Amino acid sequence: MKALLFIKWNCAFILMLILSACASDPKYQPIDEDFCAKIHPTQFTPLSKQLEPFHEQLLKQTGVVALEEGDVSMIARAWLTESAESTIDIQYFIFSADNIGLIAVDYLLRAADRGVKVRILVDDIMVEADADDLIALDRHPNMEIKIYNPTANIGKKLPAKLYKLTTDFGEFNQRMHNKTFIVDGQVAITGGRNMADEYFDYDHEYNFRDRDVLLIGQVTHTMQASFEQFWTSTLSVPVTELVDVPEAE
């Protein structure tokens, strides 16, 4: 009995020493530094300045860089957005209001605040954002949003969606799968990634295995012309024409 009691007291004493050590020397030290304040630089080098050494080559040639990893592809878009001087033209099939979508919008709004003209064209059926949020973004003087073939989602109630689906499936199913990110008409990103967590290895359940390419130079003019063709199409409708703006406010 005395031996058992001795063991119990020793165990209790050792436990007290362990707890005391943990209390006096915490494993995780408190962090007072604001890391978020360092995400966006206060100064940036304009894109034209970065491309200036390659001006002659880019008039007739195209530089290509494969973006295999999701985080690298996301960072490339962030760098381009921060370096933009005049325009950012975006065209996607899917644009979600998840982590990636919110990060993208944050960068785009900061660019718009600097005076960059931002145009966003998204397919109607896969806009995963509220109409009110789209209207709020569109109200920025340097940001414009259009919806491609708005027959199924934005500004439509369920009866209207079902009617269009059953009476004119051909038009309902005419979708836009383009995925382009063009900055100042000089640098572009295109490929398989839409704007959603699962395309950039951010989703906690599943992620797609996709690839983008970053293009610099001559071919970006062709991509810019393609964007303009879609942007000016009668199928591309300003979001302000699809939603009751006073109600959205």
Coordinates of C-alpha atoms in Angstrom, one line a residue:
M1 CA 0.0 0.0 0.0
K2 CA 2.8 2.4 0.9
A3 CA 4.6 1.6 -2.4
L4 CA 1.4 2.3 -4.3
L5 CA 0.9 5.6 -2.5
F6 CA 4.6 6.6 -3.2
I7 CA 4.1 6.0 -6.9
K8 CA 0.9 8.1 -7.0
W9 CA 2.7 11.0 -5.2
N10 CA 5.6 10.8 -7.6
C11 CA 3.4 10.8 -10.6
A12 CA 1.5 13.8 -9.3
F13 CA 4.8 15.6 -8.7
I14 CA 6.1 14.9 -12.2
L15 CA 2.8 16.1 -13.7
M16 CA 3.1 19.3 -11.7
L17 CA 6.6 19.9 -13.1
I18 CA 5.5 19.3 -16.6
L19 CA 2.6 21.7 -16.3
S20 CA 4.8 24.3 -14.7
A21 CA 7.3 24.0 -17.5
C22 CA 4.6 24.4 -20.1
A23 CA 3.3 27.5 -18.3
S24 CA 6.7 29.1 -18.0
D25 CA 7.9 28.3 -21.5
P26 CA 4.9 28.4 -23.9
K27 CA 5.3 26.4 -27.1
Y28 CA 3.8 29.2 -29.2
Q29 CA 5.0 32.7 -28.6
P30 CA 2.5 35.6 -29.0
I31 CA 2.6 37.3 -32.4
D32 CA 2.1 41.0 -32.5
E33 CA 3.2 41.6 -36.1
D34 CA 0.5 42.4 -38.7
F35 CA 1.4 40.1 -41.6
C36 CA -1.7 41.1 -43.6
A37 CA -0.5 44.7 -43.8
K38 CA 2.5 43.4 -45.8
I39 CA 0.5 41.5 -48.4
H40 CA 0.0 44.5 -50.7
P41 CA 3.1 46.6 -51.5
T42 CA 2.8 50.3 -51.1
Q43 CA 4.9 50.7 -54.3
F44 CA 5.0 48.7 -57.5
T45 CA 6.9 48.6 -60.8
P46 CA 4.6 49.3 -63.8
L47 CA 4.2 46.4 -66.1
S48 CA 5.6 48.4 -69.1
K49 CA 8.8 49.1 -67.2
Q50 CA 9.3 45.4 -66.4
L51 CA 8.8 44.5 -70.1
E52 CA 10.9 47.4 -71.5
P53 CA 14.1 45.3 -71.9
F54 CA 12.2 42.9 -74.1
H55 CA 10.3 45.4 -76.2
E56 CA 11.7 44.5 -79.6
Q57 CA 11.3 40.7 -79.1
L58 CA 7.7 41.0 -77.9
L59 CA 6.6 42.9 -81.1
K60 CA 6.9 39.7 -83.1
Q61 CA 7.5 36.9 -80.6
T62 CA 5.6 35.4 -77.7
G63 CA 7.0 34.3 -74.4
V64 CA 5.3 31.3 -72.7
V65 CA 5.6 30.1 -69.1
A66 CA 3.6 27.1 -67.9
L67 CA 1.9 27.6 -64.6
E68 CA 1.5 24.1 -63.2
E69 CA 0.9 24.7 -59.5
G70 CA -2.3 26.4 -58.2
D71 CA -0.5 28.7 -55.8
V72 CA 2.0 29.9 -58.5
S73 CA -0.9 30.6 -60.9
M74 CA -2.7 32.6 -58.2
I75 CA 0.5 34.6 -57.4
A76 CA 1.1 35.3 -61.1
R77 CA -2.4 36.9 -61.3
A78 CA -1.8 38.9 -58.2
W79 CA 1.6 40.2 -59.5
L80 CA 0.0 41.2 -62.8
T81 CA -2.9 42.9 -61.1
E82 CA -0.5 44.9 -58.9
S83 CA 1.6 45.8 -62.0
A84 CA -1.3 46.8 -64.2
E85 CA -1.3 50.4 -65.5
S86 CA -4.4 50.8 -67.7
T87 CA -6.6 47.8 -68.2
I88 CA -7.5 44.4 -66.8
D89 CA -9.8 42.3 -68.9
I90 CA -11.2 39.1 -67.4
Q91 CA -13.3 36.3 -68.9
Y92 CA -14.4 33.2 -67.1
F93 CA -16.9 30.4 -67.1
I94 CA -16.9 30.1 -63.3
F95 CA -16.4 32.9 -60.8
S96 CA -17.1 31.8 -57.2
A97 CA -17.4 33.9 -54.1
D98 CA -15.1 31.6 -52.1
N99 CA -11.5 32.2 -50.9
I100 CA -10.0 32.5 -54.3
G101 CA -12.9 34.7 -55.6
L102 CA -12.6 37.1 -52.6
I103 CA -8.8 37.3 -53.0
A104 CA -9.2 38.1 -56.7
V105 CA -11.8 40.7 -56.1
D106 CA -9.7 42.3 -53.4
Y107 CA -6.8 42.7 -55.8
L108 CA -9.0 43.9 -58.6
L109 CA -10.6 46.6 -56.4
R110 CA -7.2 47.8 -55.4
A111 CA -6.2 48.1 -59.0
A112 CA -9.5 49.9 -59.8
D113 CA -8.8 52.3 -57.0
R114 CA -5.5 53.2 -58.7
G115 CA -7.3 54.1 -61.9
V116 CA -7.0 50.8 -63.8
K117 CA -10.1 50.0 -65.9
V118 CA -11.3 46.5 -64.9
R119 CA -13.8 44.6 -67.2
I120 CA -15.2 41.3 -66.0
L121 CA -17.2 39.0 -68.3
V122 CA -18.6 35.8 -66.7
D123 CA -21.0 33.1 -68.0
D124 CA -24.4 33.4 -66.4
I125 CA -25.0 29.8 -65.5
M126 CA -21.9 29.5 -63.3
V127 CA -21.7 32.9 -61.5
E128 CA -21.6 31.8 -57.9
A129 CA -22.2 35.2 -56.4
D130 CA -25.3 37.3 -55.3
A131 CA -26.6 39.8 -57.8
D132 CA -26.4 42.5 -55.1
D133 CA -22.6 41.8 -54.8
L134 CA -22.1 42.1 -58.5
I135 CA -24.0 45.4 -58.6
A136 CA -21.9 46.7 -55.7
L137 CA -18.7 45.9 -57.6
D138 CA -20.1 47.3 -60.9
R139 CA -20.8 50.7 -59.1
H140 CA -17.1 51.3 -58.8
P141 CA -16.3 53.9 -61.5
N142 CA -13.4 51.8 -62.9
M143 CA -15.1 48.4 -62.8
E144 CA -17.6 47.0 -65.2
I145 CA -19.3 43.6 -65.1
K146 CA -21.2 41.8 -67.9
I147 CA -23.0 38.5 -67.9
Y148 CA -22.8 36.2 -70.9
N149 CA -26.1 34.8 -72.1
P150 CA -28.2 35.6 -69.0
T151 CA -30.9 33.1 -69.4
A152 CA -30.6 31.0 -66.3
N153 CA -29.3 32.8 -63.3
I154 CA -28.7 36.5 -62.6
G155 CA -31.9 38.4 -62.3
K156 CA -34.1 35.3 -63.1
K157 CA -36.5 33.7 -60.7
L158 CA -37.1 29.9 -60.8
P159 CA -40.3 30.0 -63.0
A160 CA -38.4 32.0 -65.7
K161 CA -35.4 29.6 -65.5
L162 CA -37.6 26.5 -65.9
Y163 CA -39.6 28.1 -68.8
K164 CA -36.4 28.9 -70.7
L165 CA -34.9 25.5 -70.0
T166 CA -38.0 23.7 -71.3
T167 CA -38.9 25.9 -74.3
D168 CA -35.5 26.9 -75.7
F169 CA -32.8 24.5 -74.4
G170 CA -30.4 25.4 -77.3
E171 CA -30.1 29.0 -76.2
F172 CA -30.2 28.1 -72.6
N173 CA -27.2 25.7 -73.2
Q174 CA -25.1 28.2 -75.2
R175 CA -22.3 28.8 -72.7
M176 CA -19.0 30.6 -72.7
H177 CA -16.0 28.5 -71.4
N178 CA -13.3 31.0 -72.2
K179 CA -10.8 31.6 -69.4
T180 CA -8.6 34.7 -70.0
F181 CA -6.9 37.2 -67.8
I182 CA -5.3 40.1 -69.9
V183 CA -3.4 43.0 -68.4
D184 CA -2.6 46.1 -70.3
G185 CA -3.0 44.1 -73.6
Q186 CA 0.6 42.9 -73.1
V187 CA 0.5 39.9 -70.7
A188 CA -2.2 37.3 -70.4
I189 CA -3.0 34.1 -68.6
T190 CA -5.2 31.4 -70.1
G191 CA -5.7 27.7 -69.6
G192 CA -7.9 25.3 -67.6
R193 CA -8.4 27.2 -64.3
N194 CA -11.6 29.0 -63.4
M195 CA -11.9 31.4 -60.5
A196 CA -12.7 29.0 -57.7
D197 CA -10.9 27.3 -54.8
E198 CA -10.9 23.8 -56.4
Y199 CA -8.9 25.2 -59.4
F200 CA -6.0 26.5 -57.2
D201 CA -5.5 23.7 -54.7
Y202 CA -7.5 25.7 -52.1
D203 CA -10.4 23.3 -51.5
H204 CA -10.4 21.1 -48.5
E205 CA -12.3 18.2 -50.1
Y206 CA -11.2 18.0 -53.7
N207 CA -9.1 19.9 -56.3
F208 CA -8.9 19.7 -60.1
R209 CA -5.6 19.1 -61.8
D210 CA -5.4 22.0 -64.2
R211 CA -2.7 24.0 -66.0
D212 CA -2.4 27.7 -67.0
V213 CA 0.1 29.4 -69.3
L214 CA 1.3 32.9 -69.0
L215 CA 1.8 34.6 -72.3
I216 CA 3.8 37.8 -73.1
G217 CA 4.0 39.5 -76.4
Q218 CA 2.5 39.2 -79.9
V219 CA -0.2 36.6 -79.2
T220 CA -1.8 38.7 -76.5
H221 CA -3.1 41.0 -79.2
T222 CA -5.1 38.1 -80.7
M223 CA -6.4 37.3 -77.2
Q224 CA -7.4 40.9 -76.7
A225 CA -9.3 41.0 -80.0
S226 CA -11.1 37.8 -78.9
F227 CA -12.1 39.4 -75.6
E228 CA -13.4 42.5 -77.4
Q229 CA -15.5 40.3 -79.7
F230 CA -17.2 38.6 -76.7
W231 CA -17.5 41.9 -74.7
T232 CA -19.3 43.7 -77.5
S233 CA -21.6 40.7 -78.4
T234 CA -25.3 41.2 -77.9
L235 CA -25.1 38.1 -75.6
S236 CA -23.0 40.0 -73.1
V237 CA -25.3 42.0 -71.0
P238 CA -24.4 44.6 -68.3
V239 CA -25.3 43.3 -64.9
T240 CA -27.2 46.6 -64.3
E241 CA -29.7 45.6 -67.0
L242 CA -30.4 42.4 -65.2
V243 CA -31.0 43.5 -61.7
D244 CA -33.2 46.2 -60.2
V245 CA -30.4 48.6 -59.1
P246 CA -32.4 50.7 -56.6
E247 CA -33.6 47.5 -54.9
A248 CA -30.0 46.1 -54.9
E249 CA -28.7 49.2 -53.2

